[in-house]
GROMACS .gro file of C-alpha atoms in nm:
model
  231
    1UNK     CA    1  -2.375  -0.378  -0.045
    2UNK     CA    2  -2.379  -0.161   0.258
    3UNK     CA    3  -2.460   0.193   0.194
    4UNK     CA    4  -2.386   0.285   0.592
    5UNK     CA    5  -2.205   0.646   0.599
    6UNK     CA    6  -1.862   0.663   0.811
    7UNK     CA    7  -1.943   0.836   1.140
    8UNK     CA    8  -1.824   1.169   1.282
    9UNK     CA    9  -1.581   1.068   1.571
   10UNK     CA   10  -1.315   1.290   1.728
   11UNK     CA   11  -1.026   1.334   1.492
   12UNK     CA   12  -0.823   1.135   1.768
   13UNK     CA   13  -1.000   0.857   1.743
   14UNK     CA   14  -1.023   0.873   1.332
   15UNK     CA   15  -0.673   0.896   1.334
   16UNK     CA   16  -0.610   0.622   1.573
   17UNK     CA   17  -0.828   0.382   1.328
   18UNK     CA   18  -0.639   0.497   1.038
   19UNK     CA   19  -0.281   0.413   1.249
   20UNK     CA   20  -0.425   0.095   1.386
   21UNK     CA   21  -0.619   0.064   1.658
   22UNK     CA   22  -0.480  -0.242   1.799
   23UNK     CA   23  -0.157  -0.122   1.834
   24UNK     CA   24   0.081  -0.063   2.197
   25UNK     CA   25   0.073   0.154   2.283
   26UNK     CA   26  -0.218   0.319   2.178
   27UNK     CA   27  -0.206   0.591   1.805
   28UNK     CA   28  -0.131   0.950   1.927
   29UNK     CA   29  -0.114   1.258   1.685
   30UNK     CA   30   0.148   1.450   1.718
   31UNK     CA   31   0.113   1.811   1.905
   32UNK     CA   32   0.263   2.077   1.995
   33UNK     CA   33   0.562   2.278   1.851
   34UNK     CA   34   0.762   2.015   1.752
   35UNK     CA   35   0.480   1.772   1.597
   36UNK     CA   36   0.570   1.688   1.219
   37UNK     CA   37   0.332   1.830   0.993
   38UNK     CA   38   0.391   1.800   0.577
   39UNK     CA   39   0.343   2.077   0.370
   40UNK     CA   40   0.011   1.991   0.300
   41UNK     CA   41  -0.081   2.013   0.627
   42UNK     CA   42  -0.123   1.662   0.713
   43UNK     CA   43   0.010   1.564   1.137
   44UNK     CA   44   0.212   1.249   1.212
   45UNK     CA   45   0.087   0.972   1.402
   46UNK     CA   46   0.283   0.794   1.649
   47UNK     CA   47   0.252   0.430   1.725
   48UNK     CA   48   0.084   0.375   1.418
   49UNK     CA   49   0.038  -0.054   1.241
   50UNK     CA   50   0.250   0.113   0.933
   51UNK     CA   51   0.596   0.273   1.002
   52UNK     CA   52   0.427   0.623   0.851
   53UNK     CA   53   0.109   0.781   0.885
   54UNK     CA   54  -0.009   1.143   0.838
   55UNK     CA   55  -0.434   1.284   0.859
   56UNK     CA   56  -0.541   1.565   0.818
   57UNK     CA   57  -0.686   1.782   1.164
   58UNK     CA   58  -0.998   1.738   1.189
   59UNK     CA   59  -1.074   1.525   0.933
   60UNK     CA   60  -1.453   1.438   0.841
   61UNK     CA   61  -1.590   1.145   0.649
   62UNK     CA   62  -1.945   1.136   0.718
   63UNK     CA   63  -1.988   1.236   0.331
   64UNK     CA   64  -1.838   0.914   0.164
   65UNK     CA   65  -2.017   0.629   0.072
   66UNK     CA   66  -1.861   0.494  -0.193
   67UNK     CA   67  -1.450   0.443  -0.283
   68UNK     CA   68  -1.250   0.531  -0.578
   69UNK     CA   69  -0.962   0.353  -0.665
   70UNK     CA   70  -0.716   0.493  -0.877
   71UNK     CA   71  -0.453   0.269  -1.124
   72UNK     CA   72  -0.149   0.186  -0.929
   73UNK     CA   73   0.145   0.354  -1.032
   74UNK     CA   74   0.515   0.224  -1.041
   75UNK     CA   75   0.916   0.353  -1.008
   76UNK     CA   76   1.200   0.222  -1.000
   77UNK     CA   77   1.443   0.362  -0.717
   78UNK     CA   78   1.718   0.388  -0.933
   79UNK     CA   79   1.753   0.284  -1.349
   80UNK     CA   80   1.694  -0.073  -1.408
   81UNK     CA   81   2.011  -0.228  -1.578
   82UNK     CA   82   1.883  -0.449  -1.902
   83UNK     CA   83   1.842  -0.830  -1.880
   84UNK     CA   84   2.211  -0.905  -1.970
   85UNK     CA   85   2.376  -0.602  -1.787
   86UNK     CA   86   2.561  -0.663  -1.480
   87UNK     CA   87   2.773  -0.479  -1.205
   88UNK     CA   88   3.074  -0.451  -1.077
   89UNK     CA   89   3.201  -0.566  -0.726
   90UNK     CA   90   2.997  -0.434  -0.489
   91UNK     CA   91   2.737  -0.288  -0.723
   92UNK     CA   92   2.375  -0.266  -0.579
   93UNK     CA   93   2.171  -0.417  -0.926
   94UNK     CA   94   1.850  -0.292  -0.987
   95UNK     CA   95   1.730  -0.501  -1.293
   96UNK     CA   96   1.437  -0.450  -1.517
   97UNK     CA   97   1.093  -0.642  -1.512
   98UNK     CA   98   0.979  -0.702  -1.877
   99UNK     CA   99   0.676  -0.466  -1.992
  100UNK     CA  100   0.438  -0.797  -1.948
  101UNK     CA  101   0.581  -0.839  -1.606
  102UNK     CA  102   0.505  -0.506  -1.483
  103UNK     CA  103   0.170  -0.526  -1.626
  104UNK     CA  104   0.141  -0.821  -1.438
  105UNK     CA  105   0.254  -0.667  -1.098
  106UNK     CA  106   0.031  -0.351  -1.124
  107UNK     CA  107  -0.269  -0.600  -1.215
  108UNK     CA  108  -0.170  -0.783  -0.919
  109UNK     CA  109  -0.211  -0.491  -0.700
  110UNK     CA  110  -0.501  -0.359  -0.800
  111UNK     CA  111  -0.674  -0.670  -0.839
  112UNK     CA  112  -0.590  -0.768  -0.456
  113UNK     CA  113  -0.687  -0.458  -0.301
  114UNK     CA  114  -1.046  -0.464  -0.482
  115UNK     CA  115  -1.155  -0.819  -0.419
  116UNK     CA  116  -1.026  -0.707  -0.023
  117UNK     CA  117  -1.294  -0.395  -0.020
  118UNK     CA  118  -1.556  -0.573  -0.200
  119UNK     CA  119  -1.554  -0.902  -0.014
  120UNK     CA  120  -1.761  -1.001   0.259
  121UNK     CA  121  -2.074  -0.701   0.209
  122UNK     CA  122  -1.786  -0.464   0.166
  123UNK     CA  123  -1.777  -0.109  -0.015
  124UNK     CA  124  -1.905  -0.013  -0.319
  125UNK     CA  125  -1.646   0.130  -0.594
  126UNK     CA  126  -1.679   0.344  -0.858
  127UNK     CA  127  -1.471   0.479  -1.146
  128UNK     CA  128  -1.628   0.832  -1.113
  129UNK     CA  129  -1.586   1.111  -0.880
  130UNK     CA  130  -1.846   1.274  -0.686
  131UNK     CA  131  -1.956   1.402  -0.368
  132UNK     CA  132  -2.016   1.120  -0.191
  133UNK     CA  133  -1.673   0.916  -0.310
  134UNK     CA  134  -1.347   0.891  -0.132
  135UNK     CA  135  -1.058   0.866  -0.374
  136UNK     CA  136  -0.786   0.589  -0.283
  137UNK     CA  137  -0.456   0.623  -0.487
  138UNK     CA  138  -0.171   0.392  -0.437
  139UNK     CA  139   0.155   0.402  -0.563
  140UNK     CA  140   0.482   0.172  -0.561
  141UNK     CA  141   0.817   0.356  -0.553
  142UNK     CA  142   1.178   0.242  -0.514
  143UNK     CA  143   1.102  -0.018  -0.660
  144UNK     CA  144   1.478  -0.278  -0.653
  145UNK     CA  145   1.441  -0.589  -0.854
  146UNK     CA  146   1.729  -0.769  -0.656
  147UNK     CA  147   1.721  -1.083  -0.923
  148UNK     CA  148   1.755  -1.075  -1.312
  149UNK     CA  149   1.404  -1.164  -1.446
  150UNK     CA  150   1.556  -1.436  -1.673
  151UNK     CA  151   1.633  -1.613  -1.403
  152UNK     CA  152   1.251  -1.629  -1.304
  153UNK     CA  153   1.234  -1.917  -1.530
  154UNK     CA  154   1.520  -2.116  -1.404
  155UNK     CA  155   1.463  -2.388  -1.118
  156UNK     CA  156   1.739  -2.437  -0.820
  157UNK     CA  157   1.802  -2.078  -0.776
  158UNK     CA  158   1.776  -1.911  -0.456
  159UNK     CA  159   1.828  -1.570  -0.307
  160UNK     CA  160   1.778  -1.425   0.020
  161UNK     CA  161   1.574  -1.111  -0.151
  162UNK     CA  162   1.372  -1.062  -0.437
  163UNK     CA  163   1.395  -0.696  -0.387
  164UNK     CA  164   1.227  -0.424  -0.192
  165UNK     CA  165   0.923  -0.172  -0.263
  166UNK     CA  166   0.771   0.091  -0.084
  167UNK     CA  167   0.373   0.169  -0.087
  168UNK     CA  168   0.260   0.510  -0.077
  169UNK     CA  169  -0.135   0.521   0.012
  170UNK     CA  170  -0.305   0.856  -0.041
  171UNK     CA  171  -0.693   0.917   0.105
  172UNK     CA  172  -0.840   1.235  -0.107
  173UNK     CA  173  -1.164   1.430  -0.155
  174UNK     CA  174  -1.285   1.264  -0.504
  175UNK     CA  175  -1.388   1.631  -0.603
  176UNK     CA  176  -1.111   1.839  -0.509
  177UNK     CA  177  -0.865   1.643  -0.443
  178UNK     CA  178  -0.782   1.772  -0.089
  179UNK     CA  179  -0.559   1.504   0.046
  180UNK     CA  180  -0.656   1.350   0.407
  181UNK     CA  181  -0.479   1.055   0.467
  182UNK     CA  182  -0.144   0.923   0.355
  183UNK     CA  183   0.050   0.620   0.481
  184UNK     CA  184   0.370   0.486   0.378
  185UNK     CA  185   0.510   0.114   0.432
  186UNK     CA  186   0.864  -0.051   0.299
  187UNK     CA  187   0.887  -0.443   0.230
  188UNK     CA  188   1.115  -0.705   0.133
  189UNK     CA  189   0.803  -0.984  -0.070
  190UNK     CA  190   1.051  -1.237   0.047
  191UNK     CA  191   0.935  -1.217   0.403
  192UNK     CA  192   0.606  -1.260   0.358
  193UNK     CA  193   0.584  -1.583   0.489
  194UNK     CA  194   0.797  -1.578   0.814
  195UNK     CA  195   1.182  -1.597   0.828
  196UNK     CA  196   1.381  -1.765   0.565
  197UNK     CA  197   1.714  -1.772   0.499
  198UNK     CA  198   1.676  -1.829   0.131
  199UNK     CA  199   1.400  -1.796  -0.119
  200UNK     CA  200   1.397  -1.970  -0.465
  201UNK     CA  201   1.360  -1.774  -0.761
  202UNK     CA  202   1.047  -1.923  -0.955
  203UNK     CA  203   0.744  -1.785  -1.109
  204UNK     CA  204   0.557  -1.939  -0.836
  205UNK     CA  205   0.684  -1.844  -0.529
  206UNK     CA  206   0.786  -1.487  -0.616
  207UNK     CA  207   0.426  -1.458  -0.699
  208UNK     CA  208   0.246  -1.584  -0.412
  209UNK     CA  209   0.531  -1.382  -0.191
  210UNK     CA  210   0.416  -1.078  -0.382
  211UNK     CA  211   0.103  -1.141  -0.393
  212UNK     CA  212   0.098  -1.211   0.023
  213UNK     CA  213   0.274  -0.858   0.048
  214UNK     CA  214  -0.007  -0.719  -0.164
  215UNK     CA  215  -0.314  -0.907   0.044
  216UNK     CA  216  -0.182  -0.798   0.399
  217UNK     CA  217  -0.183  -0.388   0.303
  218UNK     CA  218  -0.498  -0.413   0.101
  219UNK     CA  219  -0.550  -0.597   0.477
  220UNK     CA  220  -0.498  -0.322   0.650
  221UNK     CA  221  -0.678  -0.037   0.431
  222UNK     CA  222  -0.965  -0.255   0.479
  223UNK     CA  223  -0.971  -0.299   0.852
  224UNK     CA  224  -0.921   0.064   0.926
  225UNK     CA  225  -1.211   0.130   0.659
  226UNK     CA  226  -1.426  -0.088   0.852
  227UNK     CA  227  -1.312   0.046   1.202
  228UNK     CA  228  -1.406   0.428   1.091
  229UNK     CA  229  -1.796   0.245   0.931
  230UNK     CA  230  -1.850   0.116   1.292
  231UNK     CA  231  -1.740   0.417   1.507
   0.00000   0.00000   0.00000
């Protein structure tokens, strides 16, 4: 396990490997009078490999070693209607995953984005806080369950969503919680795996499309992790 330190680097360049570096054109923080800054004091970055990213000025993480990773939490965007509910013409359903299948999803999560930071001589994690330990906390919100979850069962049905979700990912001081980073990113699981006009509605596919969603953000914490341990 590598114990290497994250190096001091100009806070543009720190927040051009948080944004993605790869990116064209190139991650720019926002200046000037009418740069968005949140309340928390946290700039935007333009250009960025998610639609939304925010750092703190002057950020420095030559003190963290080691990564917490907080439980994932879950919302809804809007009250799930029960298994047998249904709308009227029009209606936008939001339907309700069973208490196993959300436990199911949030396992999902969490177990994709640790087997991402811990492959390959990746970070160390701990469940404790401490002076040396960056605190990752991820969260799922407007959450839309587009399909009834009985149907999960049923072979021969298709849809052209399974729903949409939105990850909020939050970088913070394990100590004092001062928040440094925070990203944002909304997906449809169905597209996942390139453009299709329909998706069928199985155990098996919803779950590897969710999982994929899962595996290409726990991607992306990950490479800008490892970008920030080289500079």
């Amino acid at each position: 396990m590598s114990t290497n330190t994250l190096s001091v680097v100009p806070v543009a360049i720190i927040a051009g490997a948080l944004a993605g570096c790869a990116s064209t054109p190139p991650p720019t923080m926002q200046t000037g009078p009418d740069a968005e800054v949140t309340v928390d004091g946290l700039v935007r970055i333009d250009h960025s490999v998610l639609p939304v990213v925010y750092v703190k000025p002057e950020i420095d993480l030559t003190a963290y070693t080691r990564f917490m990773l907080d439980p994932v939490d879950v919302a809804y965007q809007k009250d799930p209607r029960g298994r047998t509910q249904s709308g009227g013409a029009g209606a936008t359903d939001n339907f309700a995953l069973t208490p196993s299948q959300m436990e199911d999803l949030k396992g999902m999560f969490q177990e994709t984005v640790v087997e991402v930071l811990t492959e390959d001589d990746g970070y160390e994690l701990t469940a404790e806080p401490g002076p040396d330990v960056l605190r990752i906390t991820a969260s799922l919100i407007d959450l839309v369950v587009a399909v009834p979850t009985e149907q999960g069962g049923r072979g021969g049905v298709y849809t052209t969503s399974y729903g949409l979700v939105t990850l909020i990912l939050e970088l913070r001081d394990s100590e004092s919680g001062e928040i440094l980073a925070r990203a944002s990113d909304r997906r449809d699981p169905t597209r996942t795996r390139g453009s299709r006009n329909m998706a069928e509605v199985s155990p098996t596919y919803v779950r590897s499309d969710v999982m994929t969603m899962f595996r290409r953000w726990a991607d992306v914490l990950r490479e800008r992790l490892d970008e920030l341990r080289m500079m």
